[in-house]
């Protein structure tokens, strides 16, 4: 399983490794990778830019990307989703976490600093994922409090198989 944008390894890589899965985590930040290696010694962590998911990375049965793509521009996201699709074996799974909205590298406050964030409405994110070669199995919307405001987060499940229909879970 590939944890794309693993950060410091918690909670995702740790939960996956604790479940007995072989986990490879990638991130651009060597500092985050150092923390991940200490927190999740059973996993493998590599310094890798998600914009460069070539065949040297290998193939996976599943990829998780929780709040990784939102740090990129909308012009990059479809290409990266297609590259993720190319790294999956057969009808491999994609689990994706994003923020709901209509933003492209828009500055927002986050944990005391301003970051540039990209987001899609749920239906548009579903279309973007489908166009990258996935069959969307479900989308779940969850409201959470972040920095004193309510944010809608999207959790999307997809298979690397374009047959079938989309289901929305609320």
Coordinates of C-alpha atoms in Angstrom, one line a residue:
X1 CA 0.0 0.0 0.0
X2 CA 1.3 3.5 -0.9
X3 CA 0.7 6.3 1.5
X4 CA 1.1 9.3 -0.8
X5 CA 2.0 12.4 1.2
X6 CA 2.6 10.4 4.4
X7 CA 3.8 13.3 6.5
X8 CA 5.0 12.1 9.9
X9 CA 3.4 8.7 9.5
X10 CA 0.5 9.1 11.9
X11 CA -2.2 8.2 11.9
X12 CA -2.4 6.6 8.4
X13 CA 0.8 4.7 7.9
X14 CA 0.8 3.6 11.5
X15 CA -2.8 2.2 11.3
X16 CA -2.0 0.5 8.0
X17 CA 1.2 -1.1 9.3
X18 CA -0.5 -2.1 12.5
X19 CA -3.1 -3.9 10.4
X20 CA -0.3 -6.0 8.9
X21 CA -0.1 -4.3 5.5
X22 CA 3.2 -3.6 3.7
X23 CA 3.3 0.2 3.6
X24 CA 5.5 2.5 1.6
X25 CA 5.1 6.2 2.5
X26 CA 6.3 9.0 0.3
X27 CA 6.7 12.7 1.2
X28 CA 8.8 15.6 0.0
X29 CA 9.9 16.6 3.5
X30 CA 12.9 14.8 4.9
X31 CA 12.0 16.0 8.4
X32 CA 8.5 14.4 8.1
X33 CA 10.1 11.2 6.9
X34 CA 12.5 11.1 9.9
X35 CA 9.5 11.3 12.2
X36 CA 7.6 8.7 10.2
X37 CA 10.5 6.3 10.3
X38 CA 10.7 6.6 14.1
X39 CA 6.9 6.3 14.6
X40 CA 6.3 3.5 12.1
X41 CA 9.5 1.3 11.9
X42 CA 7.6 -1.5 10.1
X43 CA 6.9 0.8 7.0
X44 CA 9.3 2.0 4.3
X45 CA 9.5 5.8 3.8
X46 CA 11.0 7.4 0.8
X47 CA 11.6 11.0 -0.2
X48 CA 9.5 11.4 -3.3
X49 CA 7.6 14.3 -4.9
X50 CA 4.1 13.2 -5.7
X51 CA 4.4 15.0 -9.0
X52 CA 7.0 12.3 -10.0
X53 CA 5.3 8.9 -9.5
X54 CA 7.3 7.0 -12.1
X55 CA 7.6 3.2 -12.5
X56 CA 10.7 3.2 -10.2
X57 CA 8.3 3.4 -7.3
X58 CA 6.7 0.1 -8.1
X59 CA 3.1 -1.1 -8.2
X60 CA 0.6 -1.2 -5.4
X61 CA -2.7 -2.8 -4.6
X62 CA -4.0 0.4 -3.0
X63 CA -3.0 4.1 -2.6
X64 CA -4.1 6.5 0.2
X65 CA -3.7 10.2 -0.3
X66 CA -5.3 12.0 2.7
X67 CA -5.2 15.8 2.2
X68 CA -2.1 15.6 0.0
X69 CA -3.5 16.8 -3.3
X70 CA -5.2 19.9 -1.8
X71 CA -1.7 21.5 -1.5
X72 CA -1.4 21.5 -5.4
X73 CA -3.0 23.5 -8.1
X74 CA -6.1 22.2 -9.9
X75 CA -4.0 22.0 -13.1
X76 CA -1.8 19.4 -11.4
X77 CA -4.3 17.2 -9.7
X78 CA -5.7 15.3 -12.7
X79 CA -2.2 14.4 -13.9
X80 CA -1.2 13.2 -10.5
X81 CA -4.4 11.1 -10.2
X82 CA -3.6 9.5 -13.5
X83 CA -0.1 8.7 -12.3
X84 CA -1.5 7.2 -9.2
X85 CA -3.8 5.1 -11.4
X86 CA -0.7 3.9 -13.3
X87 CA 0.9 2.7 -10.0
X88 CA -2.1 0.5 -9.1
X89 CA -2.3 -3.2 -9.9
X90 CA -5.5 -4.4 -11.5
X91 CA -8.6 -2.9 -9.9
X92 CA -6.5 -1.4 -7.1
X93 CA -8.1 1.0 -4.6
X94 CA -7.7 4.7 -4.1
X95 CA -8.7 6.4 -0.9
X96 CA -8.6 10.1 -1.1
X97 CA -9.2 12.9 1.4
X98 CA -9.9 16.4 0.2
X99 CA -11.6 19.6 1.4
X100 CA -14.9 20.5 -0.3
X101 CA -15.0 23.8 -2.0
X102 CA -14.3 25.7 -5.2
X103 CA -10.7 26.8 -4.7
X104 CA -7.5 26.8 -6.7
X105 CA -4.4 27.7 -4.7
X106 CA -6.5 30.1 -2.6
X107 CA -4.9 31.4 0.6
X108 CA -6.7 30.2 3.8
X109 CA -5.8 30.3 7.5
X110 CA -4.6 26.9 8.8
X111 CA -3.1 26.4 12.3
X112 CA -2.0 30.0 12.6
X113 CA -0.5 30.4 9.1
X114 CA -1.9 31.0 5.6
X115 CA -1.6 28.2 3.2
X116 CA -2.7 27.9 -0.5
X117 CA -5.4 25.3 -0.9
X118 CA -7.2 23.7 -3.8
X119 CA -10.6 22.1 -3.4
X120 CA -13.5 20.8 -5.4
X121 CA -17.2 20.4 -4.8
X122 CA -18.0 16.7 -4.3
X123 CA -19.5 16.2 -7.8
X124 CA -16.6 17.8 -9.5
X125 CA -14.0 15.8 -7.5
X126 CA -15.9 12.7 -8.5
X127 CA -15.7 13.7 -12.1
X128 CA -11.9 14.5 -11.9
X129 CA -11.2 11.1 -10.3
X130 CA -13.4 9.2 -12.8
X131 CA -11.6 11.0 -15.7
X132 CA -8.3 9.8 -14.3
X133 CA -9.4 6.2 -14.9
X134 CA -11.2 5.3 -11.6
X135 CA -14.6 4.0 -10.8
X136 CA -15.8 6.0 -7.8
X137 CA -17.3 3.7 -5.2
X138 CA -18.4 6.3 -2.7
X139 CA -18.0 9.8 -1.4
X140 CA -18.6 10.7 2.2
X141 CA -18.9 14.3 3.4
X142 CA -18.0 15.2 7.0
X143 CA -18.1 18.6 8.7
X144 CA -15.3 19.3 11.1
X145 CA -14.2 22.3 13.1
X146 CA -10.8 23.7 12.0
X147 CA -9.4 27.0 13.3
X148 CA -12.8 28.1 14.6
X149 CA -14.7 27.5 11.3
X150 CA -16.6 24.5 9.9
X151 CA -14.9 22.7 7.0
X152 CA -16.5 20.0 4.9
X153 CA -14.1 17.2 4.2
X154 CA -14.6 14.7 1.4
X155 CA -13.5 11.1 1.6
X156 CA -13.6 9.3 -1.7
X157 CA -13.2 5.6 -2.4
X158 CA -12.4 4.5 -5.9
X159 CA -11.2 1.4 -7.8
X160 CA -8.9 1.5 -10.8
X161 CA -11.8 0.2 -13.0
X162 CA -14.2 2.6 -14.8
X163 CA -17.2 0.3 -14.9
X164 CA -20.2 0.9 -12.7
X165 CA -21.9 3.9 -11.1
X166 CA -21.1 6.4 -8.4
X167 CA -22.6 6.2 -4.9
X168 CA -22.7 9.0 -2.5
X169 CA -22.6 8.3 1.3
X170 CA -23.6 11.2 3.6

